Amino acid sequence: MSVETIEILGSEGVQRALTRIAHEILEKNSGVDDLLLIGIRTGGAYLATQLQQKISEIEGASVSMGIIDVTMYRDDLGSRNNLEVGQSYIRVPVTDKKVILVDDVLYTGRTIRAALEAVIALGRPQNIQLAILVDRGHRELPIRPDYIGRNIPTAQNEQIRVDFDDNNTAQAVHLLRS
Amino acid sequence: MPFNPKHILSIKSLTAEEINFILNTADSFKEINTRQIKKVPTLRGKTIVNLFFEASTRTRTSFEIAGKRLSADTVNISASSSSVVKGETLEDTAQNIEAMHPDIIVMRHSASGACDYLAERLNCSVINAGDGTHEHPSQALLDAFTIRQHKGEIKGLTVTIAGDIAHSRVVRSNIYCLNKLGAKVKIAGPRTMLPPGLEKLGCEVHHNLKDAITDADCIMMLRIQRERQGKTLIPSLREYSRFFGLNDNNLQLAKDDAIVLHPGPMNRGVEISSSVADGKQNVILDQVENGVAVRMALLYLVAGGEKLQDS
């Protein structure tokens, strides 16, 4: 069966979306005070790094960032065949921070559920917000993003792929239809 | 690489890739042990039975803590409090435990091959926590993890293992593990404690400690297993200590940045002097610390994924 690949966002489109999200984060949180970006491995971690750069360019102030692997908090241990667990690096305490969870694609919401549990296990943040590059629908849990790069309604048999280059900079978003 | 084992019975049956996968998984779990709240929900609802037919404090506690930090329910059964003393066979004991539906049995037994025997007969996962003089896979993995932590890479290192080789399952697992990861293994011990054919496992055999530790990157000292000896294999502990004990003098023959390992329990003044055991080159407590992370990785890997009945 052939797979049809449709480009949804190119390199410039992705950058514009991330720049807008960076502005929205700063506007909603009135600056960088107490902000902590946490990227979900692996795509979300790359995007969080880019958001961190954009925020410091816009605001002239640095914002802390961490990486989280949610494998240990997932609800599908018995049905996964790839058991790889990545390392988490969060060097600053999350307690009383405004945590911005960052991921590339929002689908069922189960990854975000696991990420919420993983963050709360480390402390008690002021609040947790969610930034997503692509929201493709089909939620199975009551989870709603605060910042969205692009809404792409999809069918269950379609896939969204976010491409990164060798420097882990997001280059494009593709819709795969089989 | 998908690695989804049903049991962990030996190092011999693992590939270098699989060993590295376990060590990398342990690396990710290690951070949990330094958190304020040391618990993740990964194995919630799983039951782990620690079935120890031989005395053990370190290994049993390490497996128990590893299971608890992953939110599994752990139960300990030791030989003295079990129906073994009332004459029950190993298979009956295990089948009775399995009737209570545990997910993993972690077993230590004095008979070599006891874990393989159970793994063939039970539906739950089995992890070998030491069987006779055969293997002790989790110990070899935590040793490799500790060496990797201090030396960066295991490939190309010279590792000397000295002491009561014949009675040591730790040695067998370590020779397999270190060889697979590309290290050169040197063995030293009195002739009465060296089993014949050791070279065939892929190591260099010495009868003199000084030759074996010269230019070594890592030195692993083993305890004289007095409880396993039918008769005395050495004239006296004092004599053994003089020829095969590690002290500040002979340690200088090894590389300046050599590390000293010991699987415990240590006999200070016999195979290792107190000054070396407490010296700056010792990584003995790192081994214990890393043991919990490595065992978390093993429990996670056997509990996760869809298992094929025959794998």
Coordinates of C-alpha atoms in Angstrom, one line a residue:
Chain A
M1 CA 0.0 0.0 0.0
S2 CA 1.4 3.4 -1.0
V3 CA 1.7 6.2 1.5
E4 CA 0.7 9.7 0.5
T5 CA 2.8 12.4 2.1
I6 CA 1.4 15.9 2.3
E7 CA 3.4 18.8 3.6
I8 CA 1.3 20.8 6.1
L9 CA 4.0 23.2 7.3
G10 CA 7.4 24.0 5.8
S11 CA 10.5 25.3 7.7
E12 CA 9.3 28.9 7.7
G13 CA 5.8 27.9 8.8
V14 CA 7.2 25.9 11.7
Q15 CA 9.4 28.8 12.8
R16 CA 6.5 31.3 12.6
A17 CA 4.3 29.0 14.7
L18 CA 7.0 28.6 17.3
T19 CA 7.7 32.4 17.4
R20 CA 4.0 33.0 17.9
I21 CA 3.8 30.4 20.7
A22 CA 6.8 32.1 22.4
H23 CA 5.0 35.4 22.3
E24 CA 1.8 33.9 23.6
I25 CA 3.7 32.2 26.5
L26 CA 5.3 35.5 27.5
E27 CA 2.0 37.4 27.2
K28 CA 0.0 35.0 29.2
N29 CA 2.7 34.7 31.9
S30 CA 3.7 38.4 31.9
G31 CA 7.3 37.7 31.2
V32 CA 9.8 34.9 32.2
D33 CA 9.5 35.0 36.0
D34 CA 9.1 31.4 37.4
L35 CA 8.8 29.9 33.9
L36 CA 10.1 26.4 33.4
L37 CA 9.9 24.8 29.9
I38 CA 9.8 21.0 30.1
G39 CA 10.1 19.1 26.7
I40 CA 8.8 15.6 26.4
R41 CA 11.3 13.2 24.8
T42 CA 12.2 13.3 22.0
G43 CA 10.4 15.7 19.7
G44 CA 9.1 17.9 22.5
A45 CA 12.6 18.3 24.0
Y46 CA 13.9 19.6 20.6
L47 CA 11.0 22.1 20.4
A48 CA 11.4 23.2 24.0
T49 CA 15.1 24.1 23.2
Q50 CA 13.9 26.2 20.2
L51 CA 11.2 27.9 22.3
Q52 CA 13.8 28.7 25.0
Q53 CA 16.0 30.4 22.3
K54 CA 13.1 32.4 20.9
I55 CA 11.9 33.5 24.3
S56 CA 15.4 34.8 25.2
E57 CA 15.7 36.6 21.9
I58 CA 12.3 38.3 22.4
E59 CA 12.6 39.1 26.1
G60 CA 16.3 39.3 26.5
A61 CA 16.1 37.1 29.6
S62 CA 16.8 33.4 29.9
V63 CA 14.3 30.8 30.9
S64 CA 15.1 27.4 32.5
M65 CA 14.4 24.2 30.6
G66 CA 14.2 20.5 31.4
I67 CA 13.7 17.3 29.5
I68 CA 11.4 14.5 30.7
D69 CA 10.9 10.9 29.6
V70 CA 7.4 9.7 30.5
T71 CA 7.9 6.0 29.8
M72 CA 7.9 5.1 33.5
Y73 CA 4.5 6.8 33.9
R74 CA 2.8 5.3 30.9
D75 CA -0.4 3.1 31.2
D76 CA 0.6 0.6 28.4
L77 CA 3.6 -1.2 29.9
G78 CA 2.1 -4.6 28.9
S79 CA 1.5 -3.8 25.3
R80 CA 4.5 -1.9 24.2
N81 CA 7.4 -3.7 22.6
N82 CA 10.0 -1.0 22.6
L83 CA 10.9 -0.8 26.3
E84 CA 13.5 1.9 25.9
V85 CA 13.6 4.5 28.7
G86 CA 15.4 7.8 28.1
Q87 CA 16.9 10.0 30.8
S88 CA 15.2 12.9 32.4
Y89 CA 17.1 16.1 33.1
I90 CA 15.3 18.7 35.3
R91 CA 17.9 20.5 37.2
V92 CA 15.7 23.1 39.0
P93 CA 12.9 22.3 41.5
V94 CA 9.5 22.4 39.9
T95 CA 7.7 23.5 43.0
D96 CA 6.1 27.0 42.6
K97 CA 7.2 27.2 38.9
K98 CA 4.9 27.9 36.0
V99 CA 5.6 24.7 34.0
I100 CA 5.2 24.8 30.2
L101 CA 5.0 21.2 28.9
V102 CA 6.1 21.0 25.3
D103 CA 5.4 18.3 22.8
D104 CA 5.3 18.0 19.1
V105 CA 2.0 16.2 18.4
L106 CA -1.1 16.0 20.6
Y107 CA -3.2 12.9 19.8
T108 CA -5.0 10.8 22.5
G109 CA -3.6 12.8 25.4
R110 CA -2.2 9.8 27.1
T111 CA 1.4 11.0 26.9
I112 CA 0.4 14.3 28.4
R113 CA -1.4 12.4 31.2
A114 CA 1.8 10.5 31.9
A115 CA 3.8 13.8 31.8
L116 CA 1.5 15.5 34.2
E117 CA 2.0 12.7 36.7
A118 CA 5.8 12.7 36.1
V119 CA 6.0 16.5 36.8
I120 CA 3.8 16.4 39.9
A121 CA 6.0 13.5 41.2
L122 CA 8.9 16.0 41.3
G123 CA 7.0 18.7 43.3
R124 CA 4.1 21.1 43.3
P125 CA 4.2 23.6 40.4
Q126 CA 2.1 26.9 40.5
N127 CA 0.5 25.6 37.4
I128 CA 1.1 23.5 34.3
Q129 CA 0.5 24.7 30.8
L130 CA 0.7 22.8 27.5
A131 CA 2.3 23.9 24.3
I132 CA 1.9 21.7 21.2
L133 CA 3.1 22.1 17.6
V134 CA 0.3 20.1 16.0
D135 CA -3.0 19.1 17.5
R136 CA -4.4 16.3 15.4
G137 CA -7.6 15.5 17.5
H138 CA -8.9 12.1 18.7
R139 CA -8.5 12.9 22.4
E140 CA -9.2 10.0 24.8
L141 CA -8.8 12.1 27.9
P142 CA -10.0 15.5 29.0
I143 CA -6.8 17.3 28.0
R144 CA -6.7 20.7 26.2
P145 CA -3.5 22.6 25.0
D146 CA -2.9 26.2 25.9
Y147 CA -0.7 27.0 23.0
I148 CA -1.2 25.4 19.5
G149 CA 1.0 25.7 16.5
R150 CA -1.5 24.3 14.1
N151 CA -4.8 22.4 14.3
I152 CA -4.9 19.6 11.8
P153 CA -8.1 17.5 11.8
T154 CA -7.0 13.9 10.9
A155 CA -8.5 10.5 10.4
Q156 CA -7.4 7.6 12.6
N157 CA -5.5 6.0 9.8
E158 CA -3.5 9.1 9.1
Q159 CA -0.2 10.1 10.8
I160 CA 1.5 13.3 11.6
R161 CA 5.3 13.4 11.3
V162 CA 7.5 16.3 12.5
D163 CA 10.9 16.4 10.8
F164 CA 14.0 17.6 12.5
D165 CA 17.3 18.4 11.0
D166 CA 20.7 17.3 12.3
N167 CA 20.7 20.3 14.7
N168 CA 17.4 19.1 16.1
T169 CA 15.6 22.1 14.6
A170 CA 12.1 21.4 13.4
Q171 CA 12.0 21.6 9.6
A172 CA 8.5 20.5 8.5
V173 CA 5.3 18.9 9.4
H174 CA 3.9 16.2 7.2
L175 CA 0.6 14.4 7.0
L176 CA 0.9 10.7 6.1
R177 CA -2.1 9.0 4.5
S178 CA -2.0 5.3 3.8
Chain B
M1 CA 16.6 -2.5 19.3
P2 CA 13.6 -4.4 20.8
F3 CA 14.7 -6.3 23.9
N4 CA 11.9 -7.8 25.8
P5 CA 13.1 -10.8 27.9
K6 CA 10.7 -13.1 29.7
H7 CA 13.4 -14.2 32.2
I8 CA 16.9 -13.1 33.2
L9 CA 18.8 -16.4 34.0
S10 CA 22.3 -15.8 32.9
I11 CA 24.8 -13.4 31.2
K12 CA 26.0 -16.2 28.9
S13 CA 22.6 -16.1 27.0
L14 CA 22.7 -12.3 26.5
T15 CA 24.3 -10.4 23.6
A16 CA 26.6 -7.4 24.1
E17 CA 23.8 -5.3 22.6
E18 CA 21.3 -6.6 25.2
I19 CA 23.7 -6.0 28.0
N20 CA 24.2 -2.4 26.9
F21 CA 20.4 -2.0 26.6
I22 CA 20.0 -3.1 30.3
L23 CA 22.8 -0.7 31.4
N24 CA 21.3 2.2 29.5
T25 CA 17.9 1.4 31.0
A26 CA 19.5 1.4 34.5
D27 CA 21.1 4.8 33.7
S28 CA 17.6 6.2 33.2
F29 CA 16.3 4.7 36.4
K30 CA 19.2 5.8 38.6
E31 CA 17.9 9.3 38.9
I32 CA 14.8 8.1 40.8
N33 CA 17.0 6.9 43.7
T34 CA 18.2 10.5 44.4
R35 CA 14.8 12.1 44.3
Q36 CA 13.0 13.3 47.5
I37 CA 10.1 11.0 46.7
K38 CA 11.7 7.8 45.4
K39 CA 8.8 6.1 43.6
V40 CA 7.5 5.8 40.1
P41 CA 4.2 4.0 39.2
T42 CA 5.8 1.8 36.5
L43 CA 5.1 -1.6 38.0
R44 CA 1.9 -0.7 39.9
G45 CA -0.1 -3.9 40.4
K46 CA 2.7 -6.3 39.8
T47 CA 3.7 -8.8 42.5
I48 CA 7.3 -9.8 43.0
V49 CA 8.3 -12.7 45.2
N50 CA 11.9 -12.8 46.4
L51 CA 12.5 -16.5 47.0
F52 CA 15.8 -16.8 48.8
F53 CA 17.0 -20.3 49.6
E54 CA 20.4 -19.0 50.6
A55 CA 21.3 -16.2 53.0
S56 CA 21.6 -12.8 51.4
T57 CA 21.2 -9.3 52.7
R58 CA 22.6 -7.1 50.0
T59 CA 21.0 -8.7 47.0
R60 CA 17.6 -9.4 48.6
T61 CA 17.3 -5.9 50.0
S62 CA 18.5 -4.4 46.7
F63 CA 15.8 -6.3 44.7
E64 CA 13.2 -5.4 47.3
I65 CA 14.0 -1.7 47.2
A66 CA 14.1 -1.8 43.4
G67 CA 10.7 -3.4 43.3
K68 CA 9.2 -1.0 45.8
R69 CA 10.6 2.1 44.0
L70 CA 8.8 0.9 40.9
S71 CA 5.5 0.5 42.9
A72 CA 5.4 -3.3 42.7
D73 CA 4.3 -5.3 45.7
T74 CA 7.3 -7.3 47.0
V75 CA 7.1 -10.4 49.3
N76 CA 10.2 -12.0 50.8
I77 CA 10.5 -15.7 51.5
S78 CA 13.7 -17.0 53.0
A79 CA 14.7 -20.7 53.4
S80 CA 14.7 -20.7 57.2
S81 CA 11.0 -19.5 57.4
S82 CA 9.8 -21.6 54.4
S83 CA 8.4 -25.1 54.0
V84 CA 11.7 -26.2 52.6
V85 CA 12.8 -27.1 56.1
K86 CA 9.6 -29.3 56.3
G87 CA 10.7 -31.3 53.3
E88 CA 8.9 -29.7 50.4
T89 CA 10.6 -29.9 46.9
L90 CA 11.7 -26.9 45.0
E91 CA 9.1 -27.5 42.3
D92 CA 6.3 -27.8 44.9
T93 CA 7.3 -24.7 46.7
A94 CA 7.4 -22.8 43.4
Q95 CA 4.1 -24.1 42.2
N96 CA 2.5 -23.1 45.5
I97 CA 3.8 -19.6 45.1
E98 CA 2.7 -19.5 41.5
A99 CA -0.8 -20.4 42.5
M100 CA -0.9 -17.0 44.2
H101 CA -0.2 -15.3 40.8
P102 CA 3.0 -13.4 41.2
D103 CA 4.4 -11.7 38.1
I104 CA 8.1 -12.2 38.9
I105 CA 10.0 -14.6 41.1
V106 CA 13.5 -13.5 42.0
M107 CA 15.3 -16.6 43.2
R108 CA 18.6 -17.5 44.9
H109 CA 19.4 -21.2 45.3
S110 CA 22.4 -23.2 46.3
A111 CA 22.0 -25.6 43.3
S112 CA 23.4 -24.5 39.9
G113 CA 20.7 -24.4 37.3
A114 CA 17.8 -24.1 39.8
C115 CA 16.5 -20.9 38.1
D116 CA 16.5 -22.5 34.6
Y117 CA 14.6 -25.5 36.1
L118 CA 11.9 -23.2 37.5
A119 CA 11.7 -21.0 34.4
E120 CA 10.9 -24.0 32.3
R121 CA 8.1 -25.1 34.6
L122 CA 6.4 -21.8 35.7
N123 CA 4.4 -19.2 33.8
C124 CA 5.7 -16.2 35.6
S125 CA 9.1 -14.5 34.9
V126 CA 12.1 -15.7 36.8
I127 CA 15.2 -13.6 37.6
N128 CA 18.3 -15.4 38.8
A129 CA 19.7 -13.8 42.0
G130 CA 22.5 -16.4 42.2
D131 CA 22.3 -20.1 41.6
G132 CA 25.0 -22.3 43.1
T133 CA 28.4 -21.7 41.5
H134 CA 26.8 -21.0 38.1
E135 CA 25.8 -17.4 37.6
H136 CA 24.8 -14.1 39.3
P137 CA 23.7 -11.9 36.4
S138 CA 22.5 -8.9 38.4
Q139 CA 25.9 -8.6 40.2
A140 CA 27.9 -8.8 36.9
L141 CA 25.6 -6.1 35.4
L142 CA 26.0 -3.8 38.4
D143 CA 29.8 -4.3 38.2
A144 CA 29.8 -3.4 34.5
F145 CA 27.6 -0.4 35.2
T146 CA 30.0 0.8 37.9
I147 CA 33.0 0.3 35.7
R148 CA 31.3 2.2 32.9
Q149 CA 30.4 5.0 35.2
H150 CA 34.0 5.5 36.3
K151 CA 35.9 4.6 33.1
G152 CA 33.4 5.7 30.4
E153 CA 33.8 2.7 28.3
I154 CA 34.5 -1.0 29.1
K155 CA 36.0 -1.9 25.7
G156 CA 39.8 -2.1 25.9
L157 CA 40.0 -2.1 29.8
T158 CA 42.0 -4.8 31.7
V159 CA 40.0 -6.1 34.6
T160 CA 41.6 -8.4 37.2
I161 CA 39.5 -10.7 39.3
A162 CA 41.2 -12.3 42.3
G163 CA 40.3 -14.7 45.0
D164 CA 38.2 -17.9 45.5
I165 CA 37.4 -18.4 41.8
A166 CA 36.1 -21.9 42.0
H167 CA 33.3 -21.2 44.3
S168 CA 32.3 -17.9 42.7
R169 CA 29.2 -17.4 40.5
V170 CA 30.1 -13.7 40.4
V171 CA 33.3 -14.6 38.5
R172 CA 31.5 -16.7 35.9
S173 CA 28.9 -14.0 35.1
N174 CA 31.6 -11.3 35.2
I175 CA 33.9 -13.1 32.7
Y176 CA 31.0 -13.5 30.3
C177 CA 29.8 -10.0 30.7
L178 CA 33.2 -8.2 30.5
N179 CA 34.3 -10.3 27.5
K180 CA 31.2 -9.5 25.6
L181 CA 31.7 -5.8 26.3
G182 CA 35.3 -6.0 25.0
A183 CA 37.4 -6.0 28.2
K184 CA 40.4 -8.2 28.9
V185 CA 39.9 -10.3 32.0
K186 CA 42.8 -11.6 34.2
I187 CA 42.1 -14.1 36.9
A188 CA 44.3 -14.8 40.0
G189 CA 44.0 -17.2 42.9
P190 CA 45.7 -20.1 44.6
R191 CA 45.7 -23.3 42.5
T192 CA 43.2 -25.0 44.8
M193 CA 40.7 -22.3 44.1
L194 CA 41.1 -22.2 40.3
P195 CA 38.8 -24.6 38.4
P196 CA 40.4 -26.4 35.5
G197 CA 39.6 -25.1 32.0
L198 CA 39.1 -21.5 33.1
E199 CA 41.0 -20.2 30.1
K200 CA 38.3 -21.6 27.8
L201 CA 35.9 -18.9 29.2
G202 CA 38.2 -16.3 27.6
C203 CA 40.5 -15.1 30.4
E204 CA 44.1 -15.0 31.3
V205 CA 44.9 -17.2 34.4
H206 CA 47.6 -16.2 37.0
H207 CA 48.8 -17.9 40.1
N208 CA 50.4 -14.8 41.4
L209 CA 48.4 -11.7 42.4
K210 CA 51.2 -9.2 41.5
D211 CA 51.4 -10.4 37.9
A212 CA 47.6 -10.2 37.5
I213 CA 47.1 -6.7 38.8
T214 CA 50.1 -5.1 37.1
D215 CA 48.7 -2.3 34.8
A216 CA 45.1 -3.3 35.6
D217 CA 42.3 -0.7 35.1
C218 CA 39.9 -2.4 37.5
I219 CA 40.6 -4.9 40.3
M220 CA 37.8 -7.0 41.7
M221 CA 38.5 -8.8 44.9
L222 CA 36.4 -11.9 46.0
R223 CA 35.7 -13.3 49.4
I224 CA 36.9 -16.7 50.5
Q225 CA 33.6 -18.6 50.6
R226 CA 34.2 -20.6 53.7
E227 CA 30.6 -21.9 53.7
R228 CA 31.1 -23.6 50.4
Q229 CA 34.3 -25.4 51.1
G230 CA 34.1 -29.0 52.2
K231 CA 37.7 -28.8 53.4
T232 CA 40.2 -26.1 53.7
L233 CA 41.7 -25.1 50.4
I234 CA 44.3 -22.8 51.9
P235 CA 46.8 -23.4 54.8
S236 CA 45.6 -20.3 56.7
L237 CA 43.9 -17.0 56.2
R238 CA 47.1 -15.2 57.2
E239 CA 49.0 -16.9 54.5
Y240 CA 46.2 -16.3 52.0
S241 CA 46.2 -12.6 52.9
R242 CA 50.0 -12.4 52.4
F243 CA 49.9 -13.8 48.9
F244 CA 46.5 -12.9 47.6
G245 CA 45.4 -9.9 49.7
L246 CA 45.1 -6.5 48.1
N247 CA 47.0 -3.8 50.0
D248 CA 48.5 -0.3 49.5
N249 CA 51.7 -1.8 48.3
N250 CA 50.6 -4.2 45.5
L251 CA 47.8 -1.8 44.5
Q252 CA 50.5 0.5 43.2
L253 CA 51.3 -2.0 40.5
A254 CA 47.9 -1.3 38.9
K255 CA 47.3 1.9 36.8
D256 CA 47.3 5.1 38.9
D257 CA 43.5 5.6 38.2
A258 CA 42.6 1.9 38.8
I259 CA 39.4 1.3 40.7
V260 CA 38.8 -1.4 43.3
L261 CA 35.6 -3.4 43.3
H262 CA 34.2 -6.0 45.8
P263 CA 30.9 -7.7 45.5
G264 CA 30.7 -8.0 49.3
P265 CA 30.6 -9.1 52.0
M266 CA 34.2 -8.0 52.5
N267 CA 36.6 -9.8 54.9
R268 CA 38.8 -6.9 55.9
G269 CA 42.4 -8.0 56.5
V270 CA 41.9 -11.2 54.4
E271 CA 41.4 -10.5 50.7
I272 CA 41.4 -6.7 51.1
S273 CA 43.2 -4.5 53.6
S274 CA 41.2 -1.9 55.5
S275 CA 43.2 1.0 54.0
V276 CA 42.3 -0.2 50.4
A277 CA 38.7 -0.9 51.3
D278 CA 38.4 2.7 52.6
G279 CA 40.8 4.2 50.1
K280 CA 40.1 6.7 47.4
Q281 CA 40.2 4.1 44.6
N282 CA 37.5 2.0 46.1
V283 CA 34.0 2.1 44.4
I284 CA 32.5 -0.6 46.6
L285 CA 29.6 1.5 47.8
D286 CA 28.9 2.8 44.3
Q287 CA 28.4 -0.8 43.3
V288 CA 25.8 -1.2 46.0
E289 CA 24.1 2.1 45.0
N290 CA 24.1 1.1 41.3
G291 CA 22.7 -2.3 42.2
V292 CA 19.3 -0.8 42.9
A293 CA 19.2 0.9 39.5
V294 CA 20.3 -2.2 37.6
R295 CA 17.7 -4.3 39.4
M296 CA 15.0 -1.8 38.7
A297 CA 16.0 -2.1 35.0
L298 CA 15.8 -5.9 35.1
L299 CA 12.4 -5.9 36.9
Y300 CA 11.0 -3.4 34.4
L301 CA 12.3 -5.2 31.3
V302 CA 10.9 -8.6 32.3
A303 CA 7.6 -7.1 33.4
G304 CA 7.1 -4.9 30.3
G305 CA 6.0 -5.7 26.8
E306 CA 4.0 -8.6 25.4
K307 CA 5.8 -11.9 26.2
L308 CA 5.8 -14.9 23.9
Q309 CA 5.1 -18.0 26.0
D310 CA 8.3 -19.7 24.8
S311 CA 10.7 -16.7 24.8

